[in-house]
Amino acid sequence: MATQLSKPQVPRHPDTLRARYNRMVRAAGAEGRFVRTRTGRVHVIESGCGPPVVHLHGNNTSSLSHLMLLDHTTATHSYLVDRPGFGLSDPDTFPLSNFRQCAVRFVDGVLDELRLGSAVLAGASGGGCWSVWYALDRPERVRGVVLLGSVPLFPGARIPPGIRLMATPIVGSLLTRTVTPGRRMLLHLMSSVGEGDTILRYPDLLDSLVDAAHDPVATAANIAEFRAFLSPFGVRSGTRIRPDELRRLSVPTLMIWGDHDPVVPVADARAAADLIPNARLEVLPAGHVPQLGHPARVAELIDEFTLGGVPF
């Protein structure tokens, strides 16, 4: 008699996180669904009609951090994608040797399952790194790149000390076991990136960040990704976005930056925009997450860019 081997169980996000997440999506008038890729189930929030814009969120968060844009995007079809292990998506491994290639394959799989031959990619922070990597490797599938806030692997980036600690072997794991995150800690984190006041406009989003900080799946994904692009000695060379790569970034690029973004200051953003052949830099009075303080303006810029109405 043949023995039936059971498949390994995929770690599950906590029920409280899932319940709040789904409530927020319904309240925004959007729809969530799963697509299946090689990494497992990937959760996508959809809204609107028009040319496709695929959003890739940053670390320590999920697609919920882009949800406020859906009230204002009127001319595009938004796909808010939870990256592996974040939001409601299944986790994946982030190998040190080919993390960048894994990110490209993930976006390939999502676009394939959404049946999108090409799309605009709107990436925030770490999601901005994935968007630029993908545009460099698959320019034929990228109509344009929108960077929502600074990209932590750009030239001139200053990785926050907290992230460097989380990426440090043993220390990062010890911190996650001994520190109990709450609203006060999350508010301190948001203040450190210039968004301490704006996050208070979104109490549900702040609570969702607390949920994620207590989610072992999302926490493990955070630490794994930090370690995949950071060593104890700095950014790993295979993940860094070098000046010569910016010079060959061939797709139209819209950089929406905060004037007090501490990760990549505006002066370094201007230097990066000068290297990219077809780039525009739009500076808003914001920190690292410009859509928090200016959802209508950010959505307007994305719509105009996607429809080709922004001159370059």
Tab-separated table of C-alpha atoms in Angstrom:
chain	number	residue	atom	x	y	z
A	1	MET	CA	0.000	0.000	0.000
A	2	ALA	CA	1.468	3.365	-1.067
A	3	THR	CA	2.106	5.911	1.628
A	4	GLN	CA	0.499	9.310	0.995
A	5	LEU	CA	2.999	12.078	1.729
A	6	SER	CA	1.442	15.228	3.100
A	7	LYS	CA	2.513	18.589	1.730
A	8	PRO	CA	4.322	20.904	4.148
A	9	GLN	CA	1.881	23.321	5.722
A	10	VAL	CA	2.225	26.958	4.650
A	11	PRO	CA	2.504	29.293	7.661
A	12	ARG	CA	-0.723	31.220	8.130
A	13	HIS	CA	-1.178	34.877	8.951
A	14	PRO	CA	-3.104	35.460	12.216
A	15	ASP	CA	-6.884	35.608	12.023
A	16	THR	CA	-7.005	39.042	13.667
A	17	LEU	CA	-4.710	40.456	10.974
A	18	ARG	CA	-6.761	38.845	8.205
A	19	ALA	CA	-10.024	40.173	9.625
A	20	ARG	CA	-8.803	43.771	9.879
A	21	TYR	CA	-7.190	43.582	6.455
A	22	ASN	CA	-10.386	42.384	4.783
A	23	ARG	CA	-12.466	45.018	6.598
A	24	MET	CA	-10.191	47.772	5.318
A	25	VAL	CA	-10.348	46.492	1.740
A	26	ARG	CA	-14.162	46.341	1.830
A	27	ALA	CA	-14.362	49.839	3.352
A	28	ALA	CA	-12.239	51.135	0.453
A	29	GLY	CA	-14.718	49.679	-2.055
A	30	ALA	CA	-12.019	47.422	-3.507
A	31	GLU	CA	-11.788	43.667	-4.028
A	32	GLY	CA	-9.112	41.245	-2.898
A	33	ARG	CA	-8.223	37.927	-4.482
A	34	PHE	CA	-5.409	35.397	-4.597
A	35	VAL	CA	-3.341	34.363	-7.583
A	36	ARG	CA	-1.037	31.380	-7.440
A	37	THR	CA	2.609	31.705	-8.458
A	38	ARG	CA	5.700	29.576	-7.838
A	39	THR	CA	5.981	31.202	-4.375
A	40	GLY	CA	2.450	30.122	-3.445
A	41	ARG	CA	-0.627	32.292	-3.075
A	42	VAL	CA	-0.165	36.005	-3.698
A	43	HIS	CA	-2.854	38.393	-2.519
A	44	VAL	CA	-3.872	41.257	-4.807
A	45	ILE	CA	-6.264	44.160	-4.165
A	46	GLU	CA	-7.957	45.471	-7.326
A	47	SER	CA	-9.799	48.675	-8.106
A	48	GLY	CA	-10.638	50.879	-11.070
A	49	CYS	CA	-10.587	50.645	-14.851
A	50	GLY	CA	-7.971	51.693	-17.368
A	51	PRO	CA	-4.297	50.982	-18.019
A	52	PRO	CA	-2.772	48.676	-15.396
A	53	VAL	CA	-0.656	49.959	-12.504
A	54	VAL	CA	0.894	47.269	-10.304
A	55	HIS	CA	1.832	48.499	-6.807
A	56	LEU	CA	4.641	46.929	-4.775
A	57	HIS	CA	4.652	48.087	-1.143
A	58	GLY	CA	7.638	48.624	1.145
A	59	ASN	CA	8.880	46.712	4.183
A	60	ASN	CA	7.142	46.597	7.579
A	61	THR	CA	3.781	47.007	5.834
A	62	SER	CA	1.500	45.599	3.113
A	63	SER	CA	-0.692	46.753	0.249
A	64	LEU	CA	-2.853	48.510	2.840
A	65	SER	CA	-0.278	51.333	2.817
A	66	HIS	CA	-1.389	52.144	-0.763
A	67	LEU	CA	-5.113	51.749	-0.099
A	68	MET	CA	-5.749	55.490	0.391
A	69	LEU	CA	-4.773	56.097	-3.249
A	70	LEU	CA	-7.779	54.168	-4.540
A	71	ASP	CA	-10.165	56.984	-3.570
A	72	HIS	CA	-8.349	59.245	-6.012
A	73	THR	CA	-7.139	57.093	-8.918
A	74	THR	CA	-9.843	57.579	-11.552
A	75	ALA	CA	-8.185	56.632	-14.838
A	76	THR	CA	-6.182	53.481	-14.100
A	77	HIS	CA	-6.693	49.895	-12.980
A	78	SER	CA	-4.804	49.477	-9.706
A	79	TYR	CA	-3.374	46.126	-8.603
A	80	LEU	CA	-1.990	46.336	-5.058
A	81	VAL	CA	0.233	43.287	-4.601
A	82	ASP	CA	1.254	41.879	-1.217
A	83	ARG	CA	4.878	40.843	-1.588
A	84	PRO	CA	5.884	37.366	-0.245
A	85	GLY	CA	5.127	36.952	3.439
A	86	PHE	CA	3.517	40.387	3.798
A	87	GLY	CA	-0.179	41.232	3.973
A	88	LEU	CA	-2.067	38.048	3.152
A	89	SER	CA	0.494	36.512	0.755
A	90	ASP	CA	2.279	33.232	1.412
A	91	PRO	CA	5.940	33.530	2.441
A	92	ASP	CA	8.936	32.697	0.290
A	93	THR	CA	12.641	32.313	0.920
A	94	PHE	CA	15.007	35.221	0.235
A	95	PRO	CA	18.327	33.541	-0.618
A	96	LEU	CA	21.432	35.678	-0.171
A	97	SER	CA	22.964	34.462	-3.431
A	98	ASN	CA	20.135	35.408	-5.816
A	99	PHE	CA	17.630	37.556	-3.938
A	100	ARG	CA	17.408	40.033	-6.800
A	101	GLN	CA	16.630	37.302	-9.322
A	102	CYS	CA	13.930	35.913	-6.998
A	103	ALA	CA	12.294	39.346	-6.863
A	104	VAL	CA	12.267	39.541	-10.669
A	105	ARG	CA	10.762	36.055	-10.940
A	106	PHE	CA	8.083	37.008	-8.400
A	107	VAL	CA	6.960	40.020	-10.455
A	108	ASP	CA	7.081	37.872	-13.613
A	109	GLY	CA	4.754	35.364	-11.980
A	110	VAL	CA	2.314	38.013	-10.752
A	111	LEU	CA	2.083	39.719	-14.154
A	112	ASP	CA	1.588	36.321	-15.816
A	113	GLU	CA	-1.199	35.308	-13.443
A	114	LEU	CA	-2.893	38.703	-13.808
A	115	ARG	CA	-2.572	38.245	-17.588
A	116	LEU	CA	-0.733	41.517	-17.991
A	117	GLY	CA	1.747	41.637	-20.825
A	118	SER	CA	3.071	44.898	-19.437
A	119	ALA	CA	2.182	47.464	-16.786
A	120	VAL	CA	3.341	50.526	-14.928
A	121	LEU	CA	5.060	49.501	-11.685
A	122	ALA	CA	4.524	51.737	-8.648
A	123	GLY	CA	7.034	50.756	-5.972
A	124	ALA	CA	7.469	52.169	-2.479
A	125	SER	CA	10.789	51.892	-0.615
A	126	GLY	CA	11.759	48.188	-0.805
A	127	GLY	CA	9.043	47.725	-3.426
A	128	GLY	CA	10.786	50.493	-5.375
A	129	CYS	CA	13.948	48.366	-5.416
A	130	TRP	CA	11.943	45.444	-6.840
A	131	SER	CA	10.377	47.743	-9.461
A	132	VAL	CA	13.744	49.083	-10.635
A	133	TRP	CA	15.316	45.618	-10.690
A	134	TYR	CA	12.408	44.353	-12.777
A	135	ALA	CA	12.524	47.283	-15.205
A	136	LEU	CA	16.251	46.694	-15.721
A	137	ASP	CA	15.777	42.976	-16.408
A	138	ARG	CA	12.388	43.048	-18.186
A	139	PRO	CA	12.031	46.464	-19.853
A	140	GLU	CA	9.653	45.027	-22.460
A	141	ARG	CA	7.085	44.335	-19.711
A	142	VAL	CA	7.329	47.732	-17.976
A	143	ARG	CA	5.507	50.768	-19.402
A	144	GLY	CA	6.997	52.964	-16.715
A	145	VAL	CA	8.171	53.058	-13.105
A	146	VAL	CA	6.741	55.237	-10.341
A	147	LEU	CA	8.839	55.475	-7.181
A	148	LEU	CA	6.733	56.390	-4.130
A	149	GLY	CA	9.333	57.734	-1.738
A	150	SER	CA	13.030	57.003	-1.724
A	151	VAL	CA	14.640	53.741	-2.807
A	152	PRO	CA	16.910	52.382	-0.044
A	153	LEU	CA	19.377	50.800	-2.487
A	154	PHE	CA	19.911	53.941	-4.593
A	155	PRO	CA	23.248	55.762	-4.549
A	156	GLY	CA	23.388	58.015	-1.483
A	157	ALA	CA	20.928	55.930	0.567
A	158	ARG	CA	21.209	55.993	4.351
A	159	ILE	CA	19.852	52.760	5.778
A	160	PRO	CA	18.122	53.519	9.125
A	161	PRO	CA	19.947	52.073	12.174
A	162	GLY	CA	16.920	49.984	13.168
A	163	ILE	CA	16.954	48.144	9.847
A	164	ARG	CA	20.692	47.534	10.113
A	165	LEU	CA	20.104	45.982	13.548
A	166	MET	CA	17.290	43.780	12.232
A	167	ALA	CA	19.604	42.546	9.452
A	168	THR	CA	22.351	41.594	11.893
A	169	PRO	CA	22.454	37.824	12.593
A	170	ILE	CA	21.473	36.858	16.153
A	171	VAL	CA	20.746	40.485	17.126
A	172	GLY	CA	17.750	40.764	14.781
A	173	SER	CA	16.297	37.455	15.940
A	174	LEU	CA	16.829	38.411	19.594
A	175	LEU	CA	15.042	41.737	19.075
A	176	THR	CA	11.976	40.075	17.579
A	177	ARG	CA	11.755	37.695	20.531
A	178	THR	CA	12.312	40.236	23.316
A	179	VAL	CA	10.665	43.443	22.056
A	180	THR	CA	6.862	43.661	22.103
A	181	PRO	CA	5.789	46.107	19.373
A	182	GLY	CA	2.828	48.382	19.983
A	183	ARG	CA	1.356	51.662	18.789
A	184	ARG	CA	3.988	53.742	20.589
A	185	MET	CA	6.861	51.852	18.963
A	186	LEU	CA	5.232	52.024	15.524
A	187	LEU	CA	4.645	55.756	15.948
A	188	HIS	CA	8.329	56.161	16.825
A	189	LEU	CA	9.267	54.188	13.701
A	190	MET	CA	7.023	56.343	11.511
A	191	SER	CA	8.423	59.515	13.102
A	192	SER	CA	11.957	58.346	12.302
A	193	VAL	CA	11.070	58.362	8.584
A	194	GLY	CA	9.270	61.711	8.742
A	195	GLU	CA	5.681	60.426	8.889
A	196	GLY	CA	4.819	60.553	12.600
A	197	ASP	CA	1.971	63.038	12.082
A	198	THR	CA	0.582	61.713	8.805
A	199	ILE	CA	0.158	58.118	9.990
A	200	LEU	CA	-2.230	59.411	12.677
A	201	ARG	CA	-4.671	60.292	9.888
A	202	TYR	CA	-5.055	56.553	9.258
A	203	PRO	CA	-5.797	54.833	12.598
A	204	ASP	CA	-6.812	51.581	10.880
A	205	LEU	CA	-3.547	51.540	8.934
A	206	LEU	CA	-1.586	52.138	12.135
A	207	ASP	CA	-3.436	49.261	13.805
A	208	SER	CA	-2.670	47.070	10.772
A	209	LEU	CA	1.034	47.871	11.209
A	210	VAL	CA	0.773	46.715	14.827
A	211	ASP	CA	-0.950	43.534	13.604
A	212	ALA	CA	1.876	42.934	11.129
A	213	ALA	CA	4.497	43.498	13.819
A	214	HIS	CA	2.868	40.654	15.797
A	215	ASP	CA	2.580	38.396	12.728
A	216	PRO	CA	5.397	35.804	12.777
A	217	VAL	CA	5.065	35.306	9.002
A	218	ALA	CA	5.496	39.005	8.174
A	219	THR	CA	8.221	39.432	10.804
A	220	ALA	CA	10.214	36.552	9.339
A	221	ALA	CA	9.776	37.994	5.828
A	222	ASN	CA	11.006	41.397	7.032
A	223	ILE	CA	14.142	40.008	8.646
A	224	ALA	CA	14.871	37.690	5.712
A	225	GLU	CA	14.598	40.524	3.203
A	226	PHE	CA	16.756	42.873	5.264
A	227	ARG	CA	19.436	40.188	5.523
A	228	ALA	CA	19.185	39.475	1.797
A	229	PHE	CA	20.277	43.000	0.876
A	230	LEU	CA	22.275	43.959	3.979
A	231	SER	CA	25.324	42.316	5.521
A	232	PRO	CA	27.006	43.429	8.771
A	233	PHE	CA	29.378	45.386	6.511
A	234	GLY	CA	26.766	47.241	4.445
A	235	VAL	CA	24.615	46.744	1.351
A	236	ARG	CA	25.354	43.510	-0.520
A	237	SER	CA	26.919	44.272	-3.877
A	238	GLY	CA	24.493	42.069	-5.808
A	239	THR	CA	21.477	44.084	-4.674
A	240	ARG	CA	22.841	47.627	-4.854
A	241	ILE	CA	21.393	49.798	-7.664
A	242	ARG	CA	24.527	51.336	-9.170
A	243	PRO	CA	24.851	54.600	-11.126
A	244	ASP	CA	25.605	52.702	-14.338
A	245	GLU	CA	22.332	50.786	-13.908
A	246	LEU	CA	20.391	54.020	-13.516
A	247	ARG	CA	21.948	55.207	-16.793
A	248	ARG	CA	20.518	52.170	-18.579
A	249	LEU	CA	17.073	52.326	-16.955
A	250	SER	CA	15.303	52.772	-20.276
A	251	VAL	CA	11.656	53.078	-19.204
A	252	PRO	CA	9.962	56.405	-18.261
A	253	THR	CA	10.430	56.982	-14.534
A	254	LEU	CA	8.474	59.221	-12.170
A	255	MET	CA	10.134	59.840	-8.800
A	256	ILE	CA	7.716	61.149	-6.126
A	257	TRP	CA	9.926	62.207	-3.226
A	258	GLY	CA	9.427	63.740	0.191
A	259	ASP	CA	11.404	66.906	0.888
A	260	HIS	CA	12.463	65.499	4.282
A	261	ASP	CA	12.820	61.835	3.338
A	262	PRO	CA	15.740	60.676	5.535
A	263	VAL	CA	16.613	57.550	3.516
A	264	VAL	CA	17.653	59.251	0.262
A	265	PRO	CA	17.731	63.055	0.585
A	266	VAL	CA	16.399	65.203	-2.238
A	267	ALA	CA	19.897	66.192	-3.404
A	268	ASP	CA	20.749	62.526	-4.019
A	269	ALA	CA	17.336	62.006	-5.652
A	270	ARG	CA	18.127	64.804	-8.118
A	271	ALA	CA	21.483	63.208	-8.864
A	272	ALA	CA	19.732	59.889	-9.543
A	273	ALA	CA	17.114	61.563	-11.764
A	274	ASP	CA	19.929	63.145	-13.786
A	275	LEU	CA	21.355	59.678	-14.460
A	276	ILE	CA	18.068	58.101	-15.609
A	277	PRO	CA	17.511	58.896	-19.311
A	278	ASN	CA	13.767	59.612	-19.027
A	279	ALA	CA	13.053	60.654	-15.443
A	280	ARG	CA	11.052	63.327	-13.667
A	281	LEU	CA	11.428	64.192	-9.991
A	282	GLU	CA	8.370	65.533	-8.161
A	283	VAL	CA	9.111	66.743	-4.607
A	284	LEU	CA	6.292	66.977	-2.049
A	285	PRO	CA	6.333	68.219	1.559
A	286	ALA	CA	6.608	64.711	3.005
A	287	GLY	CA	8.865	62.111	4.566
A	288	HIS	CA	9.453	58.571	3.329
A	289	VAL	CA	5.781	57.774	2.504
A	290	PRO	CA	4.399	60.667	0.425
A	291	GLN	CA	1.001	59.058	-0.221
A	292	LEU	CA	0.127	59.380	3.489
A	293	GLY	CA	0.113	63.175	3.451
A	294	HIS	CA	-0.816	63.703	-0.192
A	295	PRO	CA	-2.977	60.828	-1.473
A	296	ALA	CA	-4.884	62.951	-4.011
A	297	ARG	CA	-1.751	64.520	-5.505
A	298	VAL	CA	0.146	61.222	-5.637
A	299	ALA	CA	-2.824	59.507	-7.306
A	300	GLU	CA	-3.126	62.366	-9.803
A	301	LEU	CA	0.567	62.072	-10.680
A	302	ILE	CA	0.266	58.306	-11.175
A	303	ASP	CA	-2.803	58.679	-13.410
A	304	GLU	CA	-1.205	61.418	-15.531
A	305	PHE	CA	2.036	59.495	-15.861
A	306	THR	CA	0.286	56.265	-16.822
A	307	LEU	CA	-1.863	57.953	-19.437
A	308	GLY	CA	1.176	59.692	-20.918
A	309	GLY	CA	0.089	63.174	-19.915
A	310	VAL	CA	3.285	64.090	-18.075
A	311	PRO	CA	5.904	65.735	-20.302
A	312	PHE	CA	9.465	64.419	-20.156
